[in-house]
Coordinates of C-alpha atoms and ligand atoms in Angstrom, one line a residue:
Chain A
M22 CA -0.4 0.3 -0.1
A23 CA 1.6 3.4 -1.4
K24 CA 0.9 6.3 0.3
T25 CA 1.2 10.0 -0.8
Y26 CA 3.4 13.2 0.6
E27 CA -0.4 14.8 0.5
E28 CA -1.5 12.2 3.3
I29 CA 1.1 12.6 4.6
N30 CA 1.0 16.0 5.3
E31 CA -1.8 15.3 6.0
K32 CA -1.6 13.4 9.5
I33 CA 1.5 15.5 10.4
R34 CA -1.0 18.2 10.5
D35 CA -3.6 17.0 12.4
K36 CA -0.6 15.7 14.5
Q37 CA -0.6 11.4 14.0
A38 CA 2.0 11.0 12.2
V39 CA 4.3 8.7 13.3
V40 CA 7.6 9.0 13.3
V41 CA 10.6 7.5 13.5
T42 CA 14.9 8.5 13.5
A43 CA 16.4 6.3 11.1
E44 CA 18.1 4.3 14.0
E45 CA 14.6 3.5 15.7
M46 CA 13.9 2.3 12.2
I47 CA 16.7 -1.0 11.8
D48 CA 14.4 -2.9 14.9
I49 CA 11.2 -1.9 12.7
V50 CA 12.2 -2.7 9.6
K51 CA 13.9 -5.6 11.1
N52 CA 11.7 -6.5 13.8
D53 CA 8.5 -6.4 11.4
G54 CA 9.8 -7.0 8.3
A55 CA 9.0 -4.3 5.2
K56 CA 5.7 -4.1 3.8
K57 CA 4.6 -4.0 7.9
A58 CA 7.0 -1.1 8.7
A59 CA 5.9 1.0 5.8
E60 CA 2.1 0.6 6.3
K61 CA 3.0 1.7 10.4
V62 CA 5.5 4.6 9.7
D63 CA 5.4 7.6 8.0
V64 CA 8.9 9.5 7.7
V65 CA 12.2 8.7 9.0
T66 CA 14.3 11.5 10.4
T67 CA 17.5 11.6 9.4
G68 CA 20.9 13.4 10.8
T69 CA 24.3 14.1 10.4
F70 CA 27.6 16.7 12.0
G71 CA 30.6 17.4 11.0
P72 CA 33.0 19.1 8.8
M73 CA 31.9 20.2 5.6
C74 CA 34.7 22.9 4.1
S75 CA 32.1 23.6 0.8
S76 CA 30.3 26.1 3.0
G77 CA 29.8 30.0 3.1
A78 CA 27.0 32.6 3.8
M79 CA 24.4 35.3 0.9
L80 CA 25.0 37.8 2.9
S81 CA 23.6 41.9 1.5
V82 CA 24.3 44.7 4.2
G83 CA 21.9 47.3 3.9
H84 CA 23.2 50.4 0.7
T85 CA 25.0 53.4 3.2
T86 CA 24.6 57.0 2.7
P87 CA 25.9 58.1 0.4
R88 CA 25.9 54.9 -1.8
I89 CA 29.3 51.7 -2.2
K90 CA 29.3 49.2 -4.3
M91 CA 32.3 47.5 -2.7
T92 CA 35.6 46.2 -4.6
S93 CA 36.9 44.9 -1.6
A94 CA 35.9 44.3 2.3
T95 CA 36.2 42.5 4.8
L96 CA 34.6 40.9 8.0
N97 CA 36.1 41.0 11.7
D98 CA 39.9 41.1 8.9
V99 CA 38.7 37.9 7.3
P100 CA 38.0 38.7 3.1
V101 CA 34.4 38.1 1.8
Y102 CA 33.9 38.2 -2.4
C103 CA 32.2 41.1 -3.2
G104 CA 32.4 40.7 -7.4
L105 CA 28.7 40.3 -6.9
A106 CA 26.6 44.0 -6.7
A107 CA 27.6 47.2 -4.9
V108 CA 26.5 45.4 -0.9
D109 CA 26.1 42.2 -1.3
L110 CA 29.1 40.1 -0.2
Y111 CA 30.1 35.7 0.4
L112 CA 32.2 35.2 3.1
G113 CA 33.4 31.8 2.1
A114 CA 33.3 29.4 5.5
T115 CA 38.1 27.8 4.7
E116 CA 38.9 32.1 4.1
L117 CA 42.0 33.2 6.3
I118 CA 42.1 36.3 8.3
E119 CA 44.2 38.4 6.6
H120 CA 48.3 38.2 7.1
G121 CA 47.8 35.3 9.9
P122 CA 50.6 32.7 10.1
Q123 CA 48.9 30.4 8.1
N124 CA 50.8 26.9 7.7
K125 CA 54.3 29.6 9.0
V126 CA 54.6 27.1 11.8
F127 CA 53.6 23.7 10.7
P128 CA 50.8 22.5 12.0
G129 CA 49.7 25.8 11.9
E130 CA 46.5 26.3 14.0
F131 CA 44.1 28.4 11.8
A132 CA 42.7 30.1 15.0
Y133 CA 40.3 32.4 12.8
G134 CA 38.5 32.6 9.6
G135 CA 35.1 32.8 7.9
A136 CA 33.9 29.2 9.8
Q137 CA 34.8 31.3 12.9
V138 CA 32.7 34.8 11.5
I139 CA 30.0 32.7 10.5
E140 CA 29.6 31.3 14.1
E141 CA 29.6 34.6 16.2
L142 CA 27.5 36.6 13.5
V143 CA 25.4 33.2 14.3
Q144 CA 26.2 33.9 18.2
G145 CA 24.7 37.9 17.9
K146 CA 27.4 39.1 18.2
D147 CA 28.2 42.7 16.3
V148 CA 31.9 42.0 13.7
V149 CA 33.4 44.7 12.1
L150 CA 33.0 45.1 8.0
R151 CA 35.6 47.4 6.5
A152 CA 35.2 48.1 2.4
K153 CA 37.1 50.2 0.0
A154 CA 35.1 51.4 -3.4
Y155 CA 36.1 53.2 -6.6
G156 CA 33.8 55.3 -7.0
T157 CA 31.1 55.8 -9.5
D158 CA 27.8 58.6 -10.6
C159 CA 25.8 56.3 -8.6
Y160 CA 28.3 55.4 -5.7
P161 CA 30.2 58.0 -4.7
R162 CA 31.7 56.3 -1.2
Q163 CA 35.6 54.9 -1.5
K164 CA 35.8 53.5 1.8
L165 CA 33.4 52.5 4.5
E166 CA 33.9 51.0 8.5
T167 CA 31.3 49.7 10.4
L168 CA 29.5 48.0 13.2
I169 CA 27.4 45.3 12.2
N170 CA 25.1 42.8 13.5
L171 CA 23.1 39.7 11.5
S172 CA 19.7 41.6 12.8
E173 CA 20.9 44.4 10.8
M174 CA 21.5 43.0 7.4
N175 CA 18.3 42.5 5.2
N176 CA 19.8 39.0 3.9
A177 CA 21.9 37.0 5.2
V178 CA 21.9 32.5 4.4
L179 CA 24.0 29.9 4.7
L180 CA 24.9 29.0 1.2
N181 CA 26.5 25.6 1.7
P182 CA 27.1 24.3 -2.3
R183 CA 28.4 20.3 -0.9
N184 CA 27.2 18.9 2.0
A185 CA 25.8 16.0 3.9
Y186 CA 28.2 12.9 1.9
Q187 CA 26.4 9.8 1.3
N188 CA 29.7 7.8 2.4
Y189 CA 33.3 8.5 3.0
N190 CA 36.8 7.6 3.1
V191 CA 38.4 6.6 6.3
A192 CA 42.2 7.4 6.7
V193 CA 44.8 6.5 7.9
N194 CA 48.7 7.2 7.0
A195 CA 50.7 4.4 6.0
G196 CA 53.6 6.5 6.1
D197 CA 56.3 5.5 8.6
K198 CA 57.9 9.4 8.6
R199 CA 56.0 12.1 10.5
P200 CA 52.3 12.5 11.4
I201 CA 50.2 14.0 8.4
Y202 CA 47.8 16.5 9.5
T203 CA 44.9 16.8 7.0
Y204 CA 41.4 17.5 6.3
L205 CA 40.7 13.9 8.4
G206 CA 42.6 14.9 11.7
V207 CA 45.5 13.9 12.9
L208 CA 47.3 11.0 11.2
R209 CA 50.1 9.4 13.0
P210 CA 52.7 7.2 10.8
R211 CA 52.4 3.2 10.3
L212 CA 48.6 3.2 10.9
A213 CA 48.6 4.6 14.4
N214 CA 45.1 5.4 14.4
A215 CA 42.1 6.3 11.5
N216 CA 39.6 8.6 11.3
Y217 CA 36.3 9.0 9.2
C218 CA 34.1 10.8 9.2
S219 CA 29.7 10.1 8.5
A220 CA 27.1 8.9 10.8
G221 CA 26.6 6.3 9.0
Q222 CA 22.9 4.4 9.7
L223 CA 21.9 8.4 10.4
S224 CA 23.0 9.4 7.3
P225 CA 20.5 11.5 4.6
L226 CA 21.5 10.3 1.8
L227 CA 22.4 6.8 3.3
N228 CA 19.3 5.9 3.7
D229 CA 17.7 7.2 0.5
P230 CA 20.8 5.2 -1.6
H231 CA 18.1 5.9 -4.5
Y232 CA 17.1 9.2 -3.7
R233 CA 13.7 8.8 -4.4
T234 CA 13.1 11.4 -1.8
I235 CA 15.4 14.1 -1.5
G236 CA 15.7 15.9 -4.3
V237 CA 16.1 20.1 -5.0
G238 CA 13.1 21.6 -2.5
T239 CA 13.5 19.0 0.0
R240 CA 12.9 21.0 3.2
I241 CA 15.1 20.1 5.6
F242 CA 16.7 21.0 9.1
L243 CA 19.5 23.0 8.8
G244 CA 21.9 24.0 11.6
G245 CA 19.2 25.2 14.1
G246 CA 17.0 26.4 11.6
V247 CA 15.0 25.2 8.9
G248 CA 16.5 25.4 5.6
Y249 CA 16.4 23.9 1.7
V250 CA 17.9 21.3 -0.8
Y251 CA 18.8 23.5 -3.5
D252 CA 20.6 21.5 -6.2
Q253 CA 22.7 18.3 -6.2
G254 CA 25.7 19.5 -3.9
T255 CA 29.2 20.1 -5.7
Q256 CA 30.8 16.5 -6.7
H257 CA 28.4 14.4 -6.8
D258 CA 29.4 11.2 -8.0
P259 CA 26.3 8.6 -8.7
S260 CA 27.8 6.6 -10.4
V261 CA 30.3 5.2 -6.8
P262 CA 30.2 1.6 -7.6
R263 CA 26.6 -0.4 -5.4
G264 CA 26.8 -2.7 -2.8
P265 CA 23.3 -5.0 -1.1
G266 CA 20.3 -2.5 -0.3
G267 CA 22.2 0.2 -3.0
V268 CA 24.4 1.2 -0.9
P269 CA 27.5 3.4 -2.6
L270 CA 31.0 2.3 -1.3
G271 CA 33.1 5.4 -1.3
G272 CA 31.7 9.2 -0.9
S273 CA 29.2 9.2 -3.8
G274 CA 26.0 11.5 -3.8
T275 CA 25.9 15.3 -1.8
L276 CA 24.1 18.2 -1.5
A277 CA 23.5 21.9 -1.9
V278 CA 21.9 23.5 0.7
T279 CA 20.3 27.2 1.9
G280 CA 19.0 28.3 4.9
P281 CA 18.6 31.5 6.6
L282 CA 21.3 32.3 9.3
A283 CA 19.0 34.2 11.4
Q284 CA 17.0 30.9 12.8
M285 CA 20.3 28.7 13.1
R286 CA 22.0 27.7 16.5
T287 CA 25.2 27.4 17.7
E288 CA 25.1 24.1 18.4
F289 CA 24.2 22.7 15.5
L290 CA 26.0 25.6 13.8
R291 CA 30.2 25.4 14.6
A292 CA 33.4 26.7 13.2
V293 CA 37.0 24.4 13.5
S294 CA 40.0 24.7 13.4
I295 CA 41.3 22.2 12.0
T296 CA 45.6 22.3 13.0
G297 CA 47.8 22.4 10.0
Y298 CA 44.7 22.7 7.4
G299 CA 42.1 25.4 7.3
V300 CA 39.2 26.5 9.2
S301 CA 36.0 24.7 7.9
L302 CA 32.0 24.9 8.7
S303 CA 30.9 21.9 10.7
V304 CA 26.4 22.2 9.9
G305 CA 23.3 20.4 11.8
I306 CA 21.6 18.9 8.4
G307 CA 18.3 16.5 9.1
V308 CA 16.6 15.3 5.9
P309 CA 13.0 13.7 6.4
I310 CA 12.7 10.4 4.7
P311 CA 9.2 10.1 4.0
I312 CA 8.2 6.4 3.5
L313 CA 6.0 6.4 0.8
D314 CA 6.0 2.4 0.2
E315 CA 8.5 -1.1 1.4
E316 CA 10.8 -0.1 -0.8
I317 CA 12.3 2.7 1.4
A318 CA 11.4 1.6 4.4
A319 CA 13.6 -1.0 3.6
F320 CA 16.3 1.4 2.5
T321 CA 15.9 3.2 5.8
G322 CA 16.2 0.1 8.3
V323 CA 20.3 0.2 6.7
S324 CA 22.5 -0.2 9.5
D325 CA 25.8 0.6 10.5
A326 CA 26.6 -3.7 9.8
E327 CA 25.7 -2.9 6.8
I328 CA 27.2 0.3 5.8
T329 CA 31.8 0.3 4.5
A330 CA 34.0 2.4 3.8
P331 CA 37.4 2.1 1.8
V332 CA 40.3 3.0 4.5
V333 CA 43.0 5.1 2.4
D334 CA 46.3 6.0 2.8
Y335 CA 46.5 10.3 3.3
S336 CA 50.3 9.8 3.2
H337 CA 50.3 9.7 0.0
N338 CA 47.8 7.4 -3.0
Y339 CA 45.0 10.3 -1.3
S340 CA 46.8 13.0 -2.6
N341 CA 48.7 11.5 -5.3
N342 CA 45.2 10.0 -6.6
T343 CA 46.6 6.7 -7.0
G344 CA 46.7 2.9 -5.0
E345 CA 43.3 1.0 -3.3
P346 CA 41.8 1.6 -0.6
L347 CA 43.8 -0.9 2.3
A348 CA 39.9 -2.6 3.3
R349 CA 36.7 -1.6 3.8
V350 CA 35.1 -2.0 7.4
T351 CA 31.7 -1.6 8.4
Y352 CA 30.8 1.8 10.8
E353 CA 29.9 -0.4 12.8
A354 CA 33.4 -1.6 13.7
L355 CA 34.7 2.5 13.2
R356 CA 31.7 2.9 16.3
S357 CA 33.3 0.4 18.2
G358 CA 36.8 2.3 18.5
R359 CA 38.8 -0.3 16.2
I360 CA 39.0 -1.7 13.0
E361 CA 41.3 -4.2 11.4
V362 CA 44.3 -3.4 8.2
Q363 CA 46.7 -5.6 7.0
G364 CA 46.6 -7.6 10.2
K365 CA 46.6 -4.4 12.7
Q366 CA 44.3 -3.5 14.6
I367 CA 43.9 0.5 14.7
R368 CA 42.0 2.5 17.1
T369 CA 39.3 4.9 15.5
A370 CA 38.0 7.9 15.7
G371 CA 35.4 9.9 14.4
L372 CA 35.4 14.0 13.6
S373 CA 31.6 13.3 12.8
S374 CA 29.5 13.8 16.2
Y375 CA 27.7 11.5 16.6
A376 CA 26.2 12.6 19.2
K377 CA 25.4 15.5 17.3
A378 CA 23.6 13.3 14.7
R379 CA 21.4 11.8 17.0
A380 CA 20.5 14.8 19.0
I381 CA 19.8 16.3 14.9
A382 CA 17.2 13.2 13.9
G383 CA 15.3 13.7 16.8
E384 CA 14.7 17.5 17.1
L385 CA 13.2 16.6 13.5
K386 CA 11.1 14.5 14.7
Q387 CA 9.8 16.5 17.5
W388 CA 9.4 19.7 15.1
I389 CA 7.4 16.6 12.7
E390 CA 5.1 15.0 14.9
N391 CA 4.5 18.7 16.9
G392 CA 2.5 19.7 13.5
S393 CA 4.8 22.5 12.3
F394 CA 7.3 21.0 9.4
T395 CA 6.1 19.3 7.0
I396 CA 6.9 17.2 4.4
S397 CA 8.1 18.9 0.8
R398 CA 8.3 16.7 -2.3
P399 CA 11.3 17.2 -4.5
A400 CA 10.9 19.8 -7.7
E401 CA 13.6 18.0 -9.2
P402 CA 15.4 14.8 -8.3
L403 CA 19.1 14.2 -7.9
P404 CA 20.5 12.7 -10.2
G405 CA 20.4 9.3 -10.0
V406 CA 23.1 6.0 -10.8
D407 CA 21.8 6.5 -14.5
S408 CA 21.7 9.9 -14.9
G409 CA 26.0 9.7 -16.5
V410 CA 26.6 12.0 -13.7
K411 CA 30.6 11.1 -12.2
T412 CA 33.3 13.8 -11.3
R413 CA 36.2 13.6 -13.4
L414 CA 39.8 15.1 -12.9
L415 CA 40.8 18.4 -14.1
Q416 CA 43.4 17.4 -16.6
I417 CA 45.7 19.8 -16.8
R418 CA 46.3 21.7 -20.0
P419 CA 49.3 24.7 -20.4
P420 CA 47.8 27.4 -21.7
Q421 CA 49.0 27.9 -25.2
Q422 CA 51.3 31.5 -25.6
N423 CA 48.1 32.8 -29.0
N424 CA 45.0 32.3 -27.0
H425 CA 44.7 33.3 -23.5
N426 CA 45.3 36.6 -23.7
R427 CA 41.7 37.4 -22.5
R428 CA 42.1 40.8 -20.7
G429 CA 42.2 44.7 -21.4
S430 CA 45.1 44.6 -23.5
A431 CA 44.7 42.3 -25.7
R432 CA 42.3 44.5 -27.1
R433 CA 43.8 47.4 -28.0
Chain B
M4 CA 37.5 3.7 46.2
I5 CA 40.3 6.7 45.0
Q6 CA 41.9 7.3 41.7
K7 CA 45.5 8.9 41.7
S8 CA 47.4 9.1 38.6
A9 CA 51.2 10.6 38.8
I10 CA 53.7 10.4 37.7
L11 CA 56.9 8.4 38.8
N12 CA 61.1 9.5 38.6
F13 CA 63.5 6.7 39.4
P14 CA 67.0 7.5 40.9
K15 CA 69.3 4.5 38.3
D16 CA 69.8 2.6 41.3
L17 CA 66.6 2.6 42.5
L18 CA 65.7 0.6 38.9
D19 CA 65.9 -2.7 41.1
R20 CA 64.2 -2.9 44.0
P21 CA 60.2 -3.9 43.2
V22 CA 58.9 -0.8 44.2
I23 CA 55.4 -1.4 42.6
S24 CA 55.0 -4.9 43.5
N25 CA 55.4 -3.8 47.3
V26 CA 53.1 -0.8 47.0
I27 CA 50.3 -3.9 45.5
R28 CA 51.5 -6.3 48.2
N29 CA 51.7 -3.9 51.1
F30 CA 49.3 -1.4 50.8
E31 CA 46.5 -3.3 48.1
V32 CA 45.6 -1.3 45.5
E33 CA 45.6 -1.7 41.9
V34 CA 48.2 -0.3 39.7
N35 CA 48.2 0.3 36.6
I36 CA 50.7 1.2 34.5
L37 CA 49.7 3.7 31.0
Q38 CA 53.8 4.5 30.0
A39 CA 56.7 3.3 31.2
S40 CA 60.7 4.8 29.7
I41 CA 63.0 2.8 32.1
T42 CA 66.6 1.7 31.1
P43 CA 69.7 0.2 33.5
E44 CA 71.8 3.3 32.3
E45 CA 68.9 6.6 32.3
D46 CA 66.3 7.1 35.5
G47 CA 63.0 5.6 35.5
R48 CA 60.0 7.5 34.2
M49 CA 56.4 6.1 34.7
F50 CA 52.9 7.3 34.6
V51 CA 50.6 5.6 37.1
I52 CA 47.3 5.3 38.6
F53 CA 46.9 4.2 41.2
R54 CA 43.3 2.9 42.2
G55 CA 41.7 1.7 46.1
G56 CA 41.2 3.2 49.7
K57 CA 42.1 6.1 50.6
E58 CA 43.9 5.2 53.3
A59 CA 45.6 3.2 51.4
V60 CA 46.6 4.8 48.2
E61 CA 48.0 8.3 50.2
Q62 CA 50.2 5.3 51.9
S63 CA 51.7 4.0 48.9
L64 CA 51.9 7.2 47.9
A65 CA 53.7 8.3 51.7
Y66 CA 56.1 4.9 51.1
L67 CA 57.3 5.7 47.7
K68 CA 58.1 8.9 48.5
N69 CA 60.3 7.2 51.5
S70 CA 61.9 5.1 49.0
E71 CA 63.5 8.5 47.4
I72 CA 61.1 8.2 44.0
R73 CA 59.7 12.2 42.6
V74 CA 56.6 11.1 42.8
Y75 CA 54.8 13.7 40.3
L76 CA 50.4 14.7 41.4
P77 CA 49.0 16.4 38.4
V78 CA 46.0 18.5 39.6
K79 CA 44.2 18.9 36.6
N80 CA 46.2 18.3 33.3
L81 CA 43.8 19.1 31.2
V82 CA 40.9 21.8 30.7
W83 CA 37.9 20.7 28.6
D84 CA 34.8 22.2 28.0
E85 CA 32.0 19.5 28.2
N86 CA 29.8 23.2 26.4
R87 CA 32.2 23.5 23.8
C88 CA 33.2 19.9 23.1
V89 CA 30.4 18.7 20.3
H90 CA 31.5 14.3 20.5
C91 CA 33.0 14.2 17.4
T92 CA 35.3 11.1 19.7
A93 CA 38.6 12.8 17.3
C94 CA 40.0 13.4 21.1
V95 CA 40.0 8.7 22.0
G96 CA 41.6 8.0 18.7
Q97 CA 44.7 10.4 19.7
C98 CA 44.4 10.0 23.5
P99 CA 46.8 6.4 25.4
S100 CA 46.0 6.7 28.4
S101 CA 42.1 6.4 28.4
A102 CA 41.4 9.7 29.7
F103 CA 39.3 9.9 26.7
T104 CA 35.9 7.1 26.4
V105 CA 33.4 7.7 24.5
D106 CA 29.6 5.6 26.5
A107 CA 27.9 3.5 24.6
Q108 CA 24.9 4.0 25.3
S109 CA 24.9 7.7 24.8
R110 CA 27.8 8.0 21.8
Q111 CA 29.4 10.9 24.8
V112 CA 32.3 11.5 25.1
V113 CA 33.4 10.6 28.9
F114 CA 36.6 13.1 29.9
D115 CA 38.1 11.2 33.4
A116 CA 41.0 13.6 34.1
A117 CA 42.5 10.9 36.7
R118 CA 44.0 9.1 34.2
C119 CA 45.4 12.2 32.2
I120 CA 48.6 12.0 31.4
A121 CA 49.2 15.2 29.9
C122 CA 50.3 14.3 26.9
E123 CA 48.7 17.3 25.3
L124 CA 48.6 14.7 22.1
C125 CA 44.5 15.6 22.1
I126 CA 45.4 19.3 22.5
P127 CA 45.6 19.6 17.9
A128 CA 43.3 16.4 17.0
C129 CA 39.8 19.1 18.8
S130 CA 39.4 20.9 16.0
Y131 CA 36.5 23.0 18.2
N132 CA 38.8 23.9 20.5
A133 CA 37.7 22.0 23.3
V134 CA 40.6 21.0 25.1
E135 CA 43.2 23.5 26.9
S136 CA 46.5 22.6 28.4
I137 CA 46.0 23.9 32.1
S138 CA 49.1 26.5 31.4
E139 CA 47.6 27.8 28.3
H140 CA 43.8 27.9 30.3
L141 CA 45.7 30.0 32.4
A142 CA 47.4 32.2 30.9
K143 CA 43.8 33.2 29.0
T144 CA 41.9 33.8 32.3
G145 CA 44.5 35.0 34.8
G146 CA 44.4 31.6 36.7
Q147 CA 40.4 30.9 37.0
Ligands
SF4_522 S1 38.0 16.2 20.0 FE1 37.1 17.8 21.7 S2 34.7 18.7 19.8 FE2 35.6 16.3 19.5 S3 34.9 14.7 21.1 FE3 36.7 15.8 22.1 S4 36.8 17.2 23.5 FE4 35.2 17.0 21.9
SF4_523 S1 47.0 14.5 27.3 FE1 44.7 14.3 25.9 S2 45.6 12.9 25.1 FE2 47.2 13.0 26.2 S3 46.1 11.5 28.4 FE3 45.4 13.6 28.8 S4 43.5 13.1 27.9 FE4 44.7 11.7 26.7

């Protein structure tokens, strides 16, 4: 018996919908079977919380008197991109504070950057906006220095071109020299530790492996507020080989998401300083999955024991796009604190917080149960396994002398 | 039952005496050796945790001090800011003494200061600035 989005939303509005988290769904499917589970459950909530570099904030501040068309600007000394319009700014999460130490004393601490500014804005703190302009007849002002607060901006949205990775690598250091400092944390040599970064059985796209319900326009939990999926994420790669239940064997699907910063809370949006690597932003995402039929119920019953991730060497293979994974391990093993790779017991640690993922799925469940959050039918599905969409490496083609110079001087 | 971590420095002429086994035998305390570096020619160093009745643990420490072992008791090595912690577990993978562990039920990280040996491996591993060495913390807060 299939259900429709409309039927489920009617139940939600009547506060009659049966909502469970993806974690709770595992036992329901195991004990009752997918068919019964599909009849019983209306919505499964998922969650994930981990650092995702491809993040930023689109900010539109008010016009000044007289007006300015900013050509360069900083927020708390972190450069923002102004090549949009007079007072529209893009603050990238990984942008670093100007003249900071970066990795000069290795490994750098990366104490401050765009992500930290975003977190301070969400905390309600004033930040310093400095801007310069060349001045035009309609925008005469050439300099601006002011305090500004999130509440004073006309628009401020989180714009996350890639998030919620469907599965990911487990990182190790197979080298024998020194600890390496990666975006997946500190990895000590000779396979001393392994770091992973996925909410596994709670992760949105691992519960909807073929993107049957998550698509463009899906309403989601974002950073503590309400947001939307606006597109497939960058590097979305549905072509990655799949195991039983459609579970991709490595990083594959991704989501591009957006939502207003004003609704967000630092509980679910946090700046991170990754030693030796840079700054990044952790954003909590929760996606509801309407249980339209038995197949979707079966997908949402997936457990950590059925999801495997490749163990990848980050001392050489990852950076150089070579080599095979050293092993495949389940998230159940990863979460137990130990995995075996090449006969060696290795301690594991997460970068994605399972405790937070659980809190997000739980909060989204409450929103739906109390009737305040309904399910949206995607306006467009995400490219699936048969779409031909694939992530490619950049083939470097050295520009020729005669056709690369298209700047002003060439036109004279 | 109390628990105390200690760093023991053995002068080299003490190395052939069974001080630790004496402690275990005489005072009935549990001794957990987390790290030891002992070579015949040099002074030895050991990170240990004593567990037992309050009196027994204190007597053990007094006995060690009397046998010319330099006993260093780190009061508080590390400051864990529970409010900043997001329970990612990155520190758990680095911690050699199981001061940081994950609760299997709640999936939250638990910090047991008594087990911390102040190796500071967790500090660069934490991306959320939720752990600080005590010296860093004092410098920032002025001793609060
Ligand atoms: S690494 Fe930091 S944020 Fe993560 S669990 Fe440990 S203390 Fe908490
Ligand atoms: S300093 Fe950190 S890593 Fe070292 S023992 Fe203490 S808690 Fe564990």
